[in-house]
Short mmCIF file of C-alpha atoms and ligand atoms in Angstrom, two decimals:
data_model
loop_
_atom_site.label_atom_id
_atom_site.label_comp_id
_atom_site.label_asym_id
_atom_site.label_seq_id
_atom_site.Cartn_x
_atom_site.Cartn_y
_atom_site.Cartn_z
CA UNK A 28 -21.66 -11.34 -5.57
CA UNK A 29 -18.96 -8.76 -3.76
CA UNK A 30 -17.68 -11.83 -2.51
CA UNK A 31 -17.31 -12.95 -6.13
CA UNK A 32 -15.81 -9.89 -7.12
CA UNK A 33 -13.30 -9.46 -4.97
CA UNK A 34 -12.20 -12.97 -5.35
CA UNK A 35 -11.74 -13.00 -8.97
CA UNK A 36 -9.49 -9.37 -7.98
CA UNK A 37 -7.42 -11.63 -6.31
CA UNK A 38 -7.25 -14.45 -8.49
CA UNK A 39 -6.05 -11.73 -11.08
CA UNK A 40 -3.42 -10.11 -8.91
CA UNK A 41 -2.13 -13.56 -8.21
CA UNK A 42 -1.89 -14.16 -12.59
CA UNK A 43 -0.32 -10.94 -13.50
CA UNK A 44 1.98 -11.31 -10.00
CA UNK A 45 3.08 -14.79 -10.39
CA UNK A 46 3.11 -14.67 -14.77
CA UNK A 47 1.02 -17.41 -14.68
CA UNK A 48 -2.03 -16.70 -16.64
CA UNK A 49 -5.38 -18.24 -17.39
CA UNK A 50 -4.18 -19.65 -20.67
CA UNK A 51 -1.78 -22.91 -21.10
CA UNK A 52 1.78 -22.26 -19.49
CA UNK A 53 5.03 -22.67 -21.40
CA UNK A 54 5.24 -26.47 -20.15
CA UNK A 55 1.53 -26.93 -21.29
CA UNK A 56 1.93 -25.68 -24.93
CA UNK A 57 5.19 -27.89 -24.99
CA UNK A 58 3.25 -31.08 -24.09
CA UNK A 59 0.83 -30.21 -26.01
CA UNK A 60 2.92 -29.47 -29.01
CA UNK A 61 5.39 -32.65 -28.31
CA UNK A 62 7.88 -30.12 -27.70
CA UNK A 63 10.38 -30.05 -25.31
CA UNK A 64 11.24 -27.00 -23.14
CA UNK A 65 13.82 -26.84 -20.92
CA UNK A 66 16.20 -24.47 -19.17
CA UNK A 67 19.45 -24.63 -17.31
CA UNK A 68 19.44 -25.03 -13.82
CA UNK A 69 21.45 -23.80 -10.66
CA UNK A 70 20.48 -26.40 -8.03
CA UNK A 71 21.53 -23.77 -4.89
CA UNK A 72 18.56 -22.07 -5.97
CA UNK A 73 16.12 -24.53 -5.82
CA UNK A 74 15.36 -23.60 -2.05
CA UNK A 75 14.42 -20.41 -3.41
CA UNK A 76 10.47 -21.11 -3.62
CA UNK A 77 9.27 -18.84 -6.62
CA UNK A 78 12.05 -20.57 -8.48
CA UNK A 79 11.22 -23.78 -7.27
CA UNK A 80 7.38 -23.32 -8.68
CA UNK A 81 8.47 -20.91 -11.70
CA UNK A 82 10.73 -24.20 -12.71
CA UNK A 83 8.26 -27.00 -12.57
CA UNK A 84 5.51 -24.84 -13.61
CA UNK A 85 6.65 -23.61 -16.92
CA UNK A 86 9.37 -26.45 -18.33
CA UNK A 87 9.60 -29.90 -19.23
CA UNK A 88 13.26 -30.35 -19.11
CA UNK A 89 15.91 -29.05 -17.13
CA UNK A 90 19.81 -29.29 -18.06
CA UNK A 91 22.65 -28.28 -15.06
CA UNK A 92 24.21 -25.09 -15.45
CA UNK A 93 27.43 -26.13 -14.28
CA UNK A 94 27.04 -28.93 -11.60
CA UNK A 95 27.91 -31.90 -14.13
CA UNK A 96 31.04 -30.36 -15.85
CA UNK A 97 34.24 -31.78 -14.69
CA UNK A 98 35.69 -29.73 -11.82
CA UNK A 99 32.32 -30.37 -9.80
CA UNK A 100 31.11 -33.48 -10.56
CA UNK A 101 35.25 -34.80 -10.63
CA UNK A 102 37.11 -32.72 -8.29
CA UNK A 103 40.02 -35.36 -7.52
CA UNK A 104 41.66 -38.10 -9.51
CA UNK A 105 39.59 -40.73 -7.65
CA UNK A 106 36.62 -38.40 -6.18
CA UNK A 107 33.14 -38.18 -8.04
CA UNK A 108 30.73 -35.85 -6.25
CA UNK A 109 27.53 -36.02 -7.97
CA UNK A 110 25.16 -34.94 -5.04
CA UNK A 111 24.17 -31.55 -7.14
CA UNK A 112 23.49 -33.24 -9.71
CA UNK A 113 21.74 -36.01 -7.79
CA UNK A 114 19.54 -33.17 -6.23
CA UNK A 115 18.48 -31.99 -9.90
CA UNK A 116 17.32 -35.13 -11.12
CA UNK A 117 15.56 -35.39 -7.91
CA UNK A 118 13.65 -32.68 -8.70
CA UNK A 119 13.15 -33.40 -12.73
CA UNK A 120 12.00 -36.98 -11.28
CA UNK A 121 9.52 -35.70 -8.98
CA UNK A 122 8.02 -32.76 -11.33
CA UNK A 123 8.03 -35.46 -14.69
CA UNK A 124 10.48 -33.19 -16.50
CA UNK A 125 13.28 -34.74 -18.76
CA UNK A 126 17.20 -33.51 -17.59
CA UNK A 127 19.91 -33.23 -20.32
CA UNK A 128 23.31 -33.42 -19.06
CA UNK A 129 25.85 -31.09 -19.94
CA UNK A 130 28.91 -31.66 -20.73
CA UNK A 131 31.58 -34.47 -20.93
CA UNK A 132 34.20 -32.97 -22.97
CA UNK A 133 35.06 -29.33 -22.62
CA UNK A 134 38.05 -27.01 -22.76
CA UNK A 135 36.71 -24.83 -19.65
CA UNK A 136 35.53 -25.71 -16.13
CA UNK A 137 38.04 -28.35 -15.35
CA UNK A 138 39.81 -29.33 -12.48
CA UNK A 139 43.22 -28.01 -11.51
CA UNK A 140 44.29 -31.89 -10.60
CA UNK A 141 43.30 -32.46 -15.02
CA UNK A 142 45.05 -29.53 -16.37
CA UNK A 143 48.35 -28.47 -13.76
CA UNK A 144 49.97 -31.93 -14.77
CA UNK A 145 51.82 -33.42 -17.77
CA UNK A 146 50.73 -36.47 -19.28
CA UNK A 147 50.60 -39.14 -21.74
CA UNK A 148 48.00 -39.18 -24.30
CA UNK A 149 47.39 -42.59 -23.39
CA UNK A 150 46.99 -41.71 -19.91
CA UNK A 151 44.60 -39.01 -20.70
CA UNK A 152 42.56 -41.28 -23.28
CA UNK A 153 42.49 -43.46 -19.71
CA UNK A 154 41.46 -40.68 -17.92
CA UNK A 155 38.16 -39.57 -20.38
CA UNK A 156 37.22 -42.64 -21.52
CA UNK A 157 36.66 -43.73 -17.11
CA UNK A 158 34.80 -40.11 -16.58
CA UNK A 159 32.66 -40.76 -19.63
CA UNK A 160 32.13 -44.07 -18.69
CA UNK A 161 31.13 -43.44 -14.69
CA UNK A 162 29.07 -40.01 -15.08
CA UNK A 163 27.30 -41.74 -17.90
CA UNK A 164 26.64 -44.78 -15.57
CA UNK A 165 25.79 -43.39 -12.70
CA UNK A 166 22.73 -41.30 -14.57
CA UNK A 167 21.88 -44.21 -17.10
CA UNK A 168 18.15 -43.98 -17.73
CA UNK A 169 17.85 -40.55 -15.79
CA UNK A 170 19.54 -38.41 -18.11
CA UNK A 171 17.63 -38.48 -21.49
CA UNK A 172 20.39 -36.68 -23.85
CA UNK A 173 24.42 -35.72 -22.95
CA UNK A 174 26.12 -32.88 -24.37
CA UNK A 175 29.27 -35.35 -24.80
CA UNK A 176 31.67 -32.99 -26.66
CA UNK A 177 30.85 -29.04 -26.21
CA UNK A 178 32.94 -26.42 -28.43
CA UNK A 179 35.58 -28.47 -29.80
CA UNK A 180 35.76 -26.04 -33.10
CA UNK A 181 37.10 -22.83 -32.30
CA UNK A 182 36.36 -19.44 -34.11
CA UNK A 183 39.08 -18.59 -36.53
CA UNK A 184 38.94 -18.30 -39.86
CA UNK A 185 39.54 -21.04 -41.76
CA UNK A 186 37.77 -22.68 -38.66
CA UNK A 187 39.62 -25.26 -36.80
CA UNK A 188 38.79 -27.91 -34.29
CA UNK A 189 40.68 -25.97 -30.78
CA UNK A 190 43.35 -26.66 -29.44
CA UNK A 191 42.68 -28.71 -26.16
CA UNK A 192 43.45 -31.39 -23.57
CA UNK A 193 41.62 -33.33 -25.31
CA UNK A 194 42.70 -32.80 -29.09
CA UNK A 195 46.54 -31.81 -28.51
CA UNK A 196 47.53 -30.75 -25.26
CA UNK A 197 48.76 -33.38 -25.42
CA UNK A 198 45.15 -35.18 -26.71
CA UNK A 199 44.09 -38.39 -26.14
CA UNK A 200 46.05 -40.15 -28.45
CA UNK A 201 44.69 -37.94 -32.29
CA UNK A 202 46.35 -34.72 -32.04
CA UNK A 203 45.98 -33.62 -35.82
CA UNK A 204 43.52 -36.15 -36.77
CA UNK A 205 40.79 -34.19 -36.99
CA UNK A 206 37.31 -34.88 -35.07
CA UNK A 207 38.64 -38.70 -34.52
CA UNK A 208 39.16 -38.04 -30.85
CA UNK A 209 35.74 -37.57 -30.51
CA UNK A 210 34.25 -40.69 -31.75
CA UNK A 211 35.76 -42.31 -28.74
CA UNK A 212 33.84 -39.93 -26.71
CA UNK A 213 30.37 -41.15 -28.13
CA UNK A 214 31.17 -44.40 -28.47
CA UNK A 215 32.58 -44.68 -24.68
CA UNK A 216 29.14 -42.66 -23.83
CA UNK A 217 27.46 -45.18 -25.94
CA UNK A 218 28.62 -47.82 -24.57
CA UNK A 219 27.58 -46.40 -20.81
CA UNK A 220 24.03 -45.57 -21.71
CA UNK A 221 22.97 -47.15 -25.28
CA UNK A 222 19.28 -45.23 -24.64
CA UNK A 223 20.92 -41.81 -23.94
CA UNK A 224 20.87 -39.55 -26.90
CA UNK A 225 24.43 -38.61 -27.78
CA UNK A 226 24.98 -34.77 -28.85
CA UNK A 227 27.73 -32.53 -30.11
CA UNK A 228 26.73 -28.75 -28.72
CA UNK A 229 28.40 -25.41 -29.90
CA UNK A 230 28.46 -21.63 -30.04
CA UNK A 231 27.87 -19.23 -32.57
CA UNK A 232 26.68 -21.94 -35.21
CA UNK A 233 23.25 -21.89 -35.51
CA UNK A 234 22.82 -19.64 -38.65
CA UNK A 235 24.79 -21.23 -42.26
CA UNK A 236 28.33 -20.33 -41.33
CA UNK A 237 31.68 -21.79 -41.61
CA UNK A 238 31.13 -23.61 -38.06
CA UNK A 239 28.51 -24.60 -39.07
CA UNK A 240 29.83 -25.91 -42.06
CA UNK A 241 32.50 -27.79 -40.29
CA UNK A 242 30.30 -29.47 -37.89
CA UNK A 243 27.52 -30.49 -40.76
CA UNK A 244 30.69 -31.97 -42.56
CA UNK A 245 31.87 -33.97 -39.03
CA UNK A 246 28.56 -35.17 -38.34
CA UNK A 247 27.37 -36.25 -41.98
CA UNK A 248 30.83 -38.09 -41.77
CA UNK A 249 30.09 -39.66 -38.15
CA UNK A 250 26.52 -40.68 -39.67
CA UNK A 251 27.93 -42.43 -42.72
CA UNK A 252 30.27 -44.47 -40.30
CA UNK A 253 28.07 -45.05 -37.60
CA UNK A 254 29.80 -43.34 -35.02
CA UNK A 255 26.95 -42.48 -32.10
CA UNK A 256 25.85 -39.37 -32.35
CA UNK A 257 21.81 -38.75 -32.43
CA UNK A 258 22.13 -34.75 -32.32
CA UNK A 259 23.25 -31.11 -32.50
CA UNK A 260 23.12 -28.66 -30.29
CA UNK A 261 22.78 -24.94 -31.26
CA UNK A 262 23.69 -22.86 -28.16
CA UNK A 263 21.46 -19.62 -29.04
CA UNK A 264 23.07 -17.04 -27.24
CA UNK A 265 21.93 -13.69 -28.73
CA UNK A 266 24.08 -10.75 -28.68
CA UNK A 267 21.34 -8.81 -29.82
CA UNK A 268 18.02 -9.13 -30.91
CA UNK A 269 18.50 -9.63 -34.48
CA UNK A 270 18.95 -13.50 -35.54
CA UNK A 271 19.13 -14.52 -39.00
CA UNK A 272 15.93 -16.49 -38.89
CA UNK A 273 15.96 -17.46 -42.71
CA UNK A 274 19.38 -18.50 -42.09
CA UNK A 275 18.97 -20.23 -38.80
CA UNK A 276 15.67 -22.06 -40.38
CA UNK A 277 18.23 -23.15 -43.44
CA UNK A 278 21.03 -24.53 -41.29
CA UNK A 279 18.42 -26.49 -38.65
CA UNK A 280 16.90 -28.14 -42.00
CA UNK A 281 19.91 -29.28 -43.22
CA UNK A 282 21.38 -31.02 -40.00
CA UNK A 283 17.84 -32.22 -39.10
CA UNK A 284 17.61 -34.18 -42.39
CA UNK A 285 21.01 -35.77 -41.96
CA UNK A 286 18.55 -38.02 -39.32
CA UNK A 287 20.09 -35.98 -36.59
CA UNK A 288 17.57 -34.41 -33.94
CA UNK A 289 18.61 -30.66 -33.16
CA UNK A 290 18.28 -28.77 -29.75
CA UNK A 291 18.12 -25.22 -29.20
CA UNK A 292 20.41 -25.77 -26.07
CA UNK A 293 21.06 -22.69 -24.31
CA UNK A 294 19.24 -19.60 -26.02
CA UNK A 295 19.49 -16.29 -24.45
CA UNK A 296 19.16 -12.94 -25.69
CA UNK A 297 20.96 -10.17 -24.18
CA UNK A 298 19.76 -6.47 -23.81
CA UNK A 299 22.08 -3.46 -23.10
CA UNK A 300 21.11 -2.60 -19.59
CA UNK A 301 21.05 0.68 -17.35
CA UNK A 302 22.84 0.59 -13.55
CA UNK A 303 19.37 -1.27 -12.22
CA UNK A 304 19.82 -3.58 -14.54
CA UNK A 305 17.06 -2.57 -16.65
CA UNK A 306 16.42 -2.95 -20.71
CA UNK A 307 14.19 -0.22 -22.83
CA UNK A 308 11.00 -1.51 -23.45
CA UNK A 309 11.31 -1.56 -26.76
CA UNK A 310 14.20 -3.92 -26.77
CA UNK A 311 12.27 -6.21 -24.59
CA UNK A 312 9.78 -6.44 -27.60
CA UNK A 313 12.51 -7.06 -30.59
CA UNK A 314 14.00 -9.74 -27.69
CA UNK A 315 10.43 -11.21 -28.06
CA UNK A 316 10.61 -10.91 -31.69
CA UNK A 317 13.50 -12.83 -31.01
CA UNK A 318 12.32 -15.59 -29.16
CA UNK A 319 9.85 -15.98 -31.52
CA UNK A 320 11.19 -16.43 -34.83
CA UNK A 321 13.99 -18.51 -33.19
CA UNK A 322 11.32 -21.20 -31.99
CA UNK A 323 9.15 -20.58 -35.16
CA UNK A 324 12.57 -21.73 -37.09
CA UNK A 325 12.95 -24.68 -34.90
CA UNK A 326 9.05 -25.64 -35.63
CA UNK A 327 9.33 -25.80 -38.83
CA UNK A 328 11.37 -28.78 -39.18
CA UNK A 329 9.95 -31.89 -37.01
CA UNK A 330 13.88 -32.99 -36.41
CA UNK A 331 13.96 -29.82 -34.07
CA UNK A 332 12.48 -30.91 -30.67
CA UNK A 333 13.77 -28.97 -28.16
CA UNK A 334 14.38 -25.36 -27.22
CA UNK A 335 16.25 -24.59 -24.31
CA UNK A 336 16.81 -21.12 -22.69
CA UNK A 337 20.58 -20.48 -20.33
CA UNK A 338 18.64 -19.73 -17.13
CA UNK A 339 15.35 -18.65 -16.70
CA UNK A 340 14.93 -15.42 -14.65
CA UNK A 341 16.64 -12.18 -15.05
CA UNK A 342 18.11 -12.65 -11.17
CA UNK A 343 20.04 -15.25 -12.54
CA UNK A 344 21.89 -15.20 -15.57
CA UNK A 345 25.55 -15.33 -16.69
CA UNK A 346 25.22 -12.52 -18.99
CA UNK A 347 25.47 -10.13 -16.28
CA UNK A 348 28.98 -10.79 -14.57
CA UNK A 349 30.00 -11.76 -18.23
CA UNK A 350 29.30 -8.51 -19.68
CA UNK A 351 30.00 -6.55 -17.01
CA UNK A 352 26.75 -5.89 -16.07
CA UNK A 353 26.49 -3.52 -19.26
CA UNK A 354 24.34 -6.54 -20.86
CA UNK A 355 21.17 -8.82 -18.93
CA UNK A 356 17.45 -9.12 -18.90
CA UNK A 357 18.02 -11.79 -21.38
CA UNK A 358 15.83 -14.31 -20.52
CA UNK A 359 11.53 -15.16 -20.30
CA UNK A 360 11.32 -13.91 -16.28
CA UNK A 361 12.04 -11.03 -14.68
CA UNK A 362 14.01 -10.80 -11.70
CA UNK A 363 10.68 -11.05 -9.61
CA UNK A 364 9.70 -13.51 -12.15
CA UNK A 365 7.02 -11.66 -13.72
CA UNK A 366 6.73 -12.94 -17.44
CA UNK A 367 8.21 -10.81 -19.80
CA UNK A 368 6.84 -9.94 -23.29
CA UNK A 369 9.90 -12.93 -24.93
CA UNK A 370 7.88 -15.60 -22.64
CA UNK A 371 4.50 -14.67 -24.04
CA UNK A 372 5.66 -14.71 -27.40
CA UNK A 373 7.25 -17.79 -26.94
CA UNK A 374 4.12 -19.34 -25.65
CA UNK A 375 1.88 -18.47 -28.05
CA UNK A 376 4.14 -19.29 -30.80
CA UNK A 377 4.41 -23.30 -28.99
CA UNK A 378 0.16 -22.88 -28.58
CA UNK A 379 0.16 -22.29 -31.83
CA UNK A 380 2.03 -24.94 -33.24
CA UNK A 381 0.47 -28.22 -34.87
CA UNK A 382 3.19 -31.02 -34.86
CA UNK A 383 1.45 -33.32 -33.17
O1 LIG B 3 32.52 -22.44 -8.28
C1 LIG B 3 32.97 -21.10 -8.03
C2 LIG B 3 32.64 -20.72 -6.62
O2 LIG B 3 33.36 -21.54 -5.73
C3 LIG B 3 32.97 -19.25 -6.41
O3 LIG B 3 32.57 -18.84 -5.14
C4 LIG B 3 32.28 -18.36 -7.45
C5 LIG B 3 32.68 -16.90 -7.35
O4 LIG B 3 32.47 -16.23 -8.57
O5 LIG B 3 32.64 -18.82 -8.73
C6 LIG B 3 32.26 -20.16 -8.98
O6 LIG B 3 32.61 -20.51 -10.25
C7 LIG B 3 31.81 -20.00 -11.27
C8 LIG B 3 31.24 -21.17 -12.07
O7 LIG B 3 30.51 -20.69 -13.20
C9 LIG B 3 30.32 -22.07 -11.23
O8 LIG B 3 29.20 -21.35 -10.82
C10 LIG B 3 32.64 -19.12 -12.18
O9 LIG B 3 33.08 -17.96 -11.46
C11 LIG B 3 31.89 -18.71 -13.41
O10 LIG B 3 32.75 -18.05 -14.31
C12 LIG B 3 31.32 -19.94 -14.09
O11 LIG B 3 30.60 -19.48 -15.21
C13 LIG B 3 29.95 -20.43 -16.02
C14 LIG B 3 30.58 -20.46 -17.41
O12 LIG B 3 29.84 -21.36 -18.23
C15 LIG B 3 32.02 -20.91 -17.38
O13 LIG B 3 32.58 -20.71 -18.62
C16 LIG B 3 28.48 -20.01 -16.14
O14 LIG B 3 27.85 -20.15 -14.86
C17 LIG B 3 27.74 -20.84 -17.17
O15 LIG B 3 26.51 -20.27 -17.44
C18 LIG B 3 28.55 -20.89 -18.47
O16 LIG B 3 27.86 -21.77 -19.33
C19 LIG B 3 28.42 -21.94 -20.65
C20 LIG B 3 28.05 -23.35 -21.09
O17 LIG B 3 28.50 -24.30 -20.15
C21 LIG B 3 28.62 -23.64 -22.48
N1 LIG B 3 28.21 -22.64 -23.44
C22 LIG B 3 28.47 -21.26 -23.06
C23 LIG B 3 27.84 -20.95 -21.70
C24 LIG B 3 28.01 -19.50 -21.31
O18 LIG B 3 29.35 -19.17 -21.13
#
């Protein structure tokens, strides 16, 4: 009986310790819920144990961080290097967890060798369509869904698609065509991996907005003409705890019953912070809130099936070095990877949920 006692002490040092508790994890309310939940992923930290077993533990999906964007997975004209994000699937394969890949086509995080030289827009066009084609390839049937064009509309008002490499400096051959550069993009990613699900991801459109607007107008376009694209991404990251749910539910309905799936891709929610790093308790309980009515919003319609946070623990986060460190604690861990209140809510609120 002391025995007893002082196991079941122990047993509940190791819960509140480790976050786990005696009810289903994140990962088992997903599965349970058909829901997938996923979160992006720095592979140098996988050696890190408590993030190794925090990871597999609590998500069904992971997505790379950064590993798969151009200037690491093609740092030279003729060089691929996709060992990191070799060593991620690795690990999604071995822990049954689905990867998305991010991204094909972006304006940031490219190599020097891509952007310090002048060229055609044919030989760009060349250039894309053979990086679409081999990072497509060489993770056909191991990634499940690509982020193949990220941020292409830029935030001016009117909005307007930006001006890139790949739109019109110089482009690949449709500067001031509109979104018809892209359709090459799916199709060549199509064409690579016809059982891949093809997305277009952005910022700052999630609620009914004129991004938003812009992209529902692209993709109901790309539908009607059978360009490739299965989905939309809604990045999710909070600036504060105080989403426009009703809004957010509004927009999700209307891409979702355009046929398109919708991800919440890369939801965060950032806190102001003191020196330690540390957010007021009672903004770690509106970030719940948060968290919450964000995945409430996507449950609602059966077109939403994933939600995705930027990171998982508190230690690591781009918030921090983006904001100066005046903004963090934005995501479900701590940065001892305690549970915080946002993962509980978020939990209970996939528990709770009867899609299946
Ligand atoms: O690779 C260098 C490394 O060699 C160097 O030692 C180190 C020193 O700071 O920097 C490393 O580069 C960093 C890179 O991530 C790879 O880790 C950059 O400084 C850093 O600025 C870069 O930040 C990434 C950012 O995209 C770039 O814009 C963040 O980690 C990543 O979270 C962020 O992710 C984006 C999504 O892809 C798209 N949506 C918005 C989201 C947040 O900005």
């Amino acid at each position: 009986m002391r025995y007893m006692t002082r196991c079941c002490w122990w047993i509940s040092f190791f819960i509140l310790a480790t976050g786990a508790s005696s009810s289903q994890t994140l990962r088992e309310a997903a599965d349970r819920s058909g829901m997938l939940v996923g979160t992006a992923v720095r592979p140098q930290q996988l050696s890190e144990s408590l993030y190794a077993t925090t990871l597999a533990r609590e998500f069904n999906m992971i997505e790379p961080e950064d590993v798969m964007k151009w200037e690491t997975i093609h740092p030279a004209p003729e060089t691929f290097d996709f060992s990191q994000g070799d060593q991620l699937v690795a690990f999604a394969v071995s822990h049954q967890m689905k990867v998305r890949g991010h991204t094909l086509t972006w304006h940031q995080q490219n190599p020097k060798w891509l952007t310090g030289q002048q060229r055609t827009p044919e030989q760009l066009a060349r250039i894309l369509e053979q990086h679409i084609k081999t990072v497509v390839g060489h993770y056909r049937d191991k990634v499940s869904a690509w982020d193949v064009i990220n941020e292409a509309f830029d935030e001016t008002t009117p909005v307007k698609l930006r001006s890139t490499i790949w739109y019109d400096q110089p482009g690949i051959g449709y500067a001031g065509k509109g979104s018809r550069y892209m359709e090459n993009c799916f199709r060549w990613a199509h064409a690579a991996d016809p059982g891949a699900l093809l997305f277009y991801n952005d910022v700052e459109a999630e609620a009914v907005n004129p991004k938003s607007d812009a992209i529902y107008a692209m993709v109901r376009d790309f539908r009607r003409r059978g360009v490739p694209i299965d989905g939309v991404g809604f990045q999710m990251h909070l600036g504060n705890p105080h989403p426009d749910v009703a809004s957010i539910s509004q927009n999700i309905g209307r891409f979702t019953a355009l046929g398109v799936k919708v991800h919440i891709t890369e939801m965060d929610v950032a806190l102001p912070v003191d020196a330690d790093g540390n957010a007021h308790s009672a903004d770690l309980q509106l970030q719940a809130i948060a968290y919450r009515d964000v995945a409430s919003a996507c449950l609602a319609h059966t077109g939403c099936t994933a939600i995705q946070t930027w990171g998982f623990t508190d230690k690591y986060s781009w918030i921090g070095s983006h904001s100066k460190h005046t903004q963090g604690a934005a995501l479900l861990f701590d940065r001892e990877y305690r549970a915080k209140p946002a993962y509980e809510a978020l939990r209970k609120m996939l528990e709770s949920s009867r899609r299946r």
